[in-house]
GROMACS .gro file of N, CA, C and O in nm:
model
  284
    1MET      N    1   9.584   9.914   9.891
    1MET     CA    2   9.709   9.946   9.950
    1MET      C    3   9.813   9.937   9.857
    1MET      O    4   9.830   9.847   9.800
    2VAL      N    5   9.899  10.055   9.838
    2VAL     CA    6  10.009  10.054   9.739
    2VAL      C    7  10.130  10.101   9.808
    2VAL      O    8  10.137  10.191   9.900
    3ASN      N    9  10.246  10.032   9.765
    3ASN     CA   10  10.356  10.070   9.820
    3ASN      C   11  10.472  10.088   9.687
    3ASN      O   12  10.457  10.008   9.603
    4ILE      N   13  10.538  10.209   9.681
    4ILE     CA   14  10.636  10.233   9.564
    4ILE      C   15  10.749  10.243   9.619
    4ILE      O   16  10.773  10.343   9.701
    5LYS      N   17  10.857  10.178   9.568
    5LYS     CA   18  11.006  10.187   9.612
    5LYS      C   19  11.100  10.178   9.492
    5LYS      O   20  11.060  10.142   9.402
    6VAL      N   21  11.209  10.260   9.516
    6VAL     CA   22  11.316  10.288   9.412
    6VAL      C   23  11.442  10.216   9.447
    6VAL      O   24  11.480  10.234   9.582
    7PHE      N   25  11.491  10.129   9.374
    7PHE     CA   26  11.613  10.047   9.400
    7PHE      C   27  11.717  10.072   9.292
    7PHE      O   28  11.694  10.115   9.182
    8ASN      N   29  11.841  10.073   9.322
    8ASN     CA   30  11.947  10.079   9.220
    8ASN      C   31  11.975   9.930   9.160
    8ASN      O   32  11.893   9.844   9.216
    9PRO      N   33  12.055   9.938   9.054
    9PRO     CA   34  12.056   9.811   8.983
    9PRO      C   35  12.109   9.706   9.066
    9PRO      O   36  12.102   9.576   9.039
   10ALA      N   37  12.219   9.727   9.188
   10ALA     CA   38  12.249   9.622   9.273
   10ALA      C   39  12.144   9.573   9.389
   10ALA      O   40  12.150   9.470   9.446
   11GLY      N   41  12.027   9.629   9.378
   11GLY     CA   42  11.909   9.595   9.476
   11GLY      C   43  11.915   9.676   9.600
   11GLY      O   44  11.834   9.646   9.671
   12ARG      N   45  11.978   9.768   9.608
   12ARG     CA   46  11.995   9.846   9.723
   12ARG      C   47  11.858   9.957   9.726
   12ARG      O   48  11.860  10.026   9.631
   13LEU      N   49  11.794   9.970   9.842
   13LEU     CA   50  11.683  10.067   9.845
   13LEU      C   51  11.750  10.224   9.837
   13LEU      O   52  11.821  10.251   9.909
   14VAL      N   53  11.679  10.285   9.723
   14VAL     CA   54  11.746  10.441   9.719
   14VAL      C   55  11.626  10.525   9.760
   14VAL      O   56  11.659  10.626   9.834
   15ALA      N   57  11.496  10.487   9.750
   15ALA     CA   58  11.406  10.593   9.785
   15ALA      C   59  11.264  10.527   9.800
   15ALA      O   60  11.243  10.413   9.755
   16ILE      N   61  11.193  10.580   9.896
   16ILE     CA   62  11.045  10.519   9.915
   16ILE      C   63  10.951  10.645   9.856
   16ILE      O   64  10.950  10.740   9.926
   17VAL      N   65  10.873  10.621   9.747
   17VAL     CA   66  10.795  10.718   9.691
   17VAL      C   67  10.657  10.718   9.765
   17VAL      O   68  10.597  10.814   9.794
   18GLY      N   69  10.625  10.610   9.815
   18GLY     CA   70  10.494  10.591   9.876
   18GLY      C   71  10.487  10.454   9.939
   18GLY      O   72  10.515  10.358   9.883
   19GLU      N   73  10.434  10.460  10.070
   19GLU     CA   74  10.415  10.338  10.136
   19GLU      C   75  10.289  10.341  10.231
   19GLU      O   76  10.265  10.439  10.297
   20GLY      N   77  10.233  10.231  10.197
   20GLY     CA   78  10.085  10.215  10.275
   20GLY      C   79   9.979  10.318  10.214
   20GLY      O   80   9.903  10.352  10.280
   21ILE      N   81   9.992  10.333  10.094
   21ILE     CA   82   9.886  10.453  10.035
   21ILE      C   83   9.770  10.379   9.990
   21ILE      O   84   9.769  10.277   9.944
   22MET      N   85   9.662  10.445  10.045
   22MET     CA   86   9.547  10.360  10.018
   22MET      C   87   9.472  10.437   9.899
   22MET      O   88   9.490  10.570   9.854
   23ARG      N   89   9.423  10.354   9.802
   23ARG     CA   90   9.363  10.422   9.666
   23ARG      C   91   9.225  10.381   9.659
   23ARG      O   92   9.183  10.260   9.710
   24ASN      N   93   9.140  10.450   9.620
   24ASN     CA   94   9.019  10.425   9.569
   24ASN      C   95   8.995  10.388   9.432
   24ASN      O   96   9.088  10.455   9.340
   25VAL      N   97   8.922  10.291   9.378
   25VAL     CA   98   8.926  10.248   9.244
   25VAL      C   99   8.857  10.373   9.176
   25VAL      O  100   8.762  10.444   9.205
   26GLY      N  101   8.921  10.398   9.049
   26GLY     CA  102   8.858  10.512   8.969
   26GLY      C  103   8.943  10.631   8.997
   26GLY      O  104   8.940  10.717   8.911
   27ILE      N  105   9.012  10.640   9.087
   27ILE     CA  106   9.082  10.771   9.142
   27ILE      C  107   9.232  10.779   9.089
   27ILE      O  108   9.303  10.675   9.128
   28PRO      N  109   9.272  10.851   8.989
   28PRO     CA  110   9.397  10.824   8.925
   28PRO      C  111   9.521  10.852   9.051
   28PRO      O  112   9.512  10.946   9.125
   29ALA      N  113   9.632  10.788   9.057
   29ALA     CA  114   9.721  10.812   9.130
   29ALA      C  115   9.833  10.893   9.071
   29ALA      O  116   9.874  10.873   8.951
   30VAL      N  117   9.895  10.991   9.134
   30VAL     CA  118   9.986  11.070   9.097
   30VAL      C  119  10.094  11.069   9.214
   30VAL      O  120  10.095  11.153   9.309
   31ASP      N  121  10.202  10.983   9.199
   31ASP     CA  122  10.305  10.976   9.285
   31ASP      C  123  10.419  10.972   9.194
   31ASP      O  124  10.451  10.926   9.100
   32LYS      N  125  10.524  11.079   9.240
   32LYS     CA  126  10.636  11.110   9.174
   32LYS      C  127  10.765  11.100   9.249
   32LYS      O  128  10.768  11.165   9.358
   33TRP      N  129  10.867  11.040   9.201
   33TRP     CA  130  10.998  11.039   9.260
   33TRP      C  131  11.062  11.177   9.216
   33TRP      O  132  11.094  11.194   9.117
   34ASP      N  133  11.111  11.263   9.331
   34ASP     CA  134  11.173  11.380   9.288
   34ASP      C  135  11.336  11.363   9.262
   34ASP      O  136  11.399  11.466   9.253
   35GLY      N  137  11.385  11.233   9.272
   35GLY     CA  138  11.525  11.202   9.254
   35GLY      C  139  11.603  11.224   9.367
   35GLY      O  140  11.724  11.197   9.353
   36ARG      N  141  11.539  11.249   9.482
   36ARG     CA  142  11.626  11.228   9.599
   36ARG      C  143  11.631  11.104   9.664
   36ARG      O  144  11.528  11.015   9.659
   37ASP      N  145  11.739  11.063   9.733
   37ASP     CA  146  11.738  10.933   9.806
   37ASP      C  147  11.673  10.933   9.934
   37ASP      O  148  11.620  11.036   9.982
   38ILE      N  149  11.685  10.826  10.011
   38ILE     CA  150  11.608  10.829  10.144
   38ILE      C  151  11.672  10.920  10.246
   38ILE      O  152  11.609  10.953  10.353
   39ASN      N  153  11.798  10.974  10.223
   39ASN     CA  154  11.870  11.072  10.293
   39ASN      C  155  11.835  11.217  10.264
   39ASN      O  156  11.902  11.300  10.305
   40GLY      N  157  11.749  11.230  10.159
   40GLY     CA  158  11.716  11.368  10.114
   40GLY      C  159  11.843  11.427  10.012
   40GLY      O  160  11.811  11.531   9.962
   41LYS      N  161  11.930  11.340   9.960
   41LYS     CA  162  12.036  11.384   9.885
   41LYS      C  163  11.996  11.347   9.738
   41LYS      O  164  11.931  11.244   9.717
   42TRP      N  165  12.042  11.424   9.647
   42TRP     CA  166  12.019  11.397   9.491
   42TRP      C  167  12.095  11.251   9.469
   42TRP      O  168  12.199  11.228   9.488
   43ALA      N  169  12.002  11.160   9.401
   43ALA     CA  170  12.048  11.031   9.348
   43ALA      C  171  12.135  11.065   9.218
   43ALA      O  172  12.109  11.163   9.171
   44ARG      N  173  12.229  10.970   9.209
   44ARG     CA  174  12.306  10.977   9.071
   44ARG      C  175  12.232  10.955   8.962
   44ARG      O  176  12.116  10.889   8.961
   45ASN      N  177  12.271  11.022   8.838
   45ASN     CA  178  12.215  10.983   8.697
   45ASN      C  179  12.235  10.850   8.675
   45ASN      O  180  12.334  10.770   8.718
   46GLY      N  181  12.121  10.769   8.618
   46GLY     CA  182  12.135  10.630   8.599
   46GLY      C  183  12.010  10.558   8.586
   46GLY      O  184  11.907  10.620   8.610
   47ARG      N  185  12.023  10.419   8.583
   47ARG     CA  186  11.894  10.336   8.578
   47ARG      C  187  11.866  10.299   8.718
   47ARG      O  188  11.961  10.279   8.796
   48TYR      N  189  11.733  10.285   8.738
   48TYR     CA  190  11.667  10.254   8.850
   48TYR      C  191  11.568  10.143   8.836
   48TYR      O  192  11.511  10.147   8.734
   49ILE      N  193  11.534  10.065   8.926
   49ILE     CA  194  11.420   9.973   8.937
   49ILE      C  195  11.319  10.015   9.019
   49ILE      O  196  11.340  10.052   9.141
   50ILE      N  197  11.192  10.037   8.971
   50ILE     CA  198  11.089  10.098   9.029
   50ILE      C  199  10.998   9.975   9.077
   50ILE      O  200  10.958   9.899   9.006
   51GLN      N  201  10.953   9.938   9.201
   51GLN     CA  202  10.887   9.837   9.255
   51GLN      C  203  10.744   9.885   9.318
   51GLN      O  204  10.750   9.971   9.400
   52ILE      N  205  10.652   9.829   9.249
   52ILE     CA  206  10.513   9.868   9.293
   52ILE      C  207  10.462   9.754   9.322
   52ILE      O  208  10.433   9.642   9.272
   53GLU      N  209  10.397   9.757   9.465
   53GLU     CA  210  10.321   9.639   9.522
   53GLU      C  211  10.194   9.692   9.552
   53GLU      O  212  10.164   9.802   9.624
   54ILE      N  213  10.086   9.612   9.521
   54ILE     CA  214   9.941   9.655   9.527
   54ILE      C  215   9.880   9.529   9.612
   54ILE      O  216   9.908   9.414   9.578
   55GLU      N  217   9.803   9.568   9.710
   55GLU     CA  218   9.751   9.450   9.790
   55GLU      C  219   9.585   9.494   9.800
   55GLU      O  220   9.560   9.596   9.838
   56ASP      N  221   9.498   9.401   9.768
   56ASP     CA  222   9.380   9.434   9.800
   56ASP      C  223   9.302   9.302   9.835
   56ASP      O  224   9.375   9.209   9.864
   57THR      N  225   9.169   9.291   9.831
   57THR     CA  226   9.112   9.167   9.874
   57THR      C  227   9.150   9.042   9.789
   57THR      O  228   9.120   8.940   9.826
   58GLY      N  229   9.193   9.075   9.671
   58GLY     CA  230   9.225   8.964   9.560
   58GLY      C  231   9.358   8.921   9.602
   58GLY      O  232   9.400   8.815   9.536
   59GLY      N  233   9.420   8.986   9.708
   59GLY     CA  234   9.578   8.930   9.716
   59GLY      C  235   9.676   9.044   9.686
   59GLY      O  236   9.633   9.156   9.668
   60LYS      N  237   9.797   9.003   9.689
   60LYS     CA  238   9.924   9.091   9.646
   60LYS      C  239   9.973   9.077   9.542
   60LYS      O  240  10.006   8.957   9.482
   61LYS      N  241  10.016   9.184   9.443
   61LYS     CA  242  10.072   9.180   9.325
   61LYS      C  243  10.185   9.277   9.322
   61LYS      O  244  10.183   9.366   9.375
   62GLN      N  245  10.301   9.232   9.260
   62GLN     CA  246  10.408   9.315   9.262
   62GLN      C  247  10.447   9.330   9.111
   62GLN      O  248  10.450   9.244   9.016
   63TYR      N  249  10.485   9.467   9.071
   63TYR     CA  250  10.528   9.483   8.950
   63TYR      C  251  10.666   9.567   8.966
   63TYR      O  252  10.703   9.641   9.040
   64LEU      N  253  10.759   9.523   8.852
   64LEU     CA  254  10.878   9.579   8.854
   64LEU      C  255  10.897   9.664   8.724
   64LEU      O  256  10.858   9.605   8.613
   65TYR      N  257  10.976   9.790   8.719
   65TYR     CA  258  10.990   9.868   8.603
   65TYR      C  259  11.123   9.916   8.611
   65TYR      O  260  11.180   9.942   8.728
   66THR      N  261  11.195   9.955   8.494
   66THR     CA  262  11.293  10.047   8.506
   66THR      C  263  11.283  10.151   8.465
   66THR      O  264  11.172  10.190   8.375
   67ALA      N  265  11.378  10.262   8.517
   67ALA     CA  266  11.352  10.404   8.480
   67ALA      C  267  11.500  10.453   8.491
   67ALA      O  268  11.574  10.408   8.545
   68ALA      N  269  11.510  10.565   8.410
   68ALA     CA  270  11.645  10.629   8.389
   68ALA      C  271  11.615  10.767   8.464
   68ALA      O  272  11.526  10.844   8.440
   69LEU      N  273  11.691  10.811   8.559
   69LEU     CA  274  11.714  10.944   8.628
   69LEU      C  275  11.834  11.012   8.547
   69LEU      O  276  11.936  10.965   8.549
   70ILE      N  277  11.777  11.132   8.489
   70ILE     CA  278  11.881  11.219   8.416
   70ILE      C  279  11.834  11.351   8.467
   70ILE      O  280  11.732  11.416   8.475
   71LYS      N  281  11.938  11.432   8.549
   71LYS     CA  282  11.903  11.542   8.587
   71LYS      C  283  12.003  11.675   8.520
   71LYS      O  284  12.091  11.624   8.463
   0.00000   0.00000   0.00000
């Protein structure tokens, strides 16, 4: 199970790219953020935090990455 969320630097949720996505081992994931917020409006240019949570039989892991949105 994979959850992918986008936050602004203040920690406010901006977008949900994928929630509760089931993945099979060996199948590449292609999930893209189109730059829109949870209301369907374009997000501002700037830095964002991408949170990826992965849960499997071994437990839950969380990864944080930074990304820049430039349109």
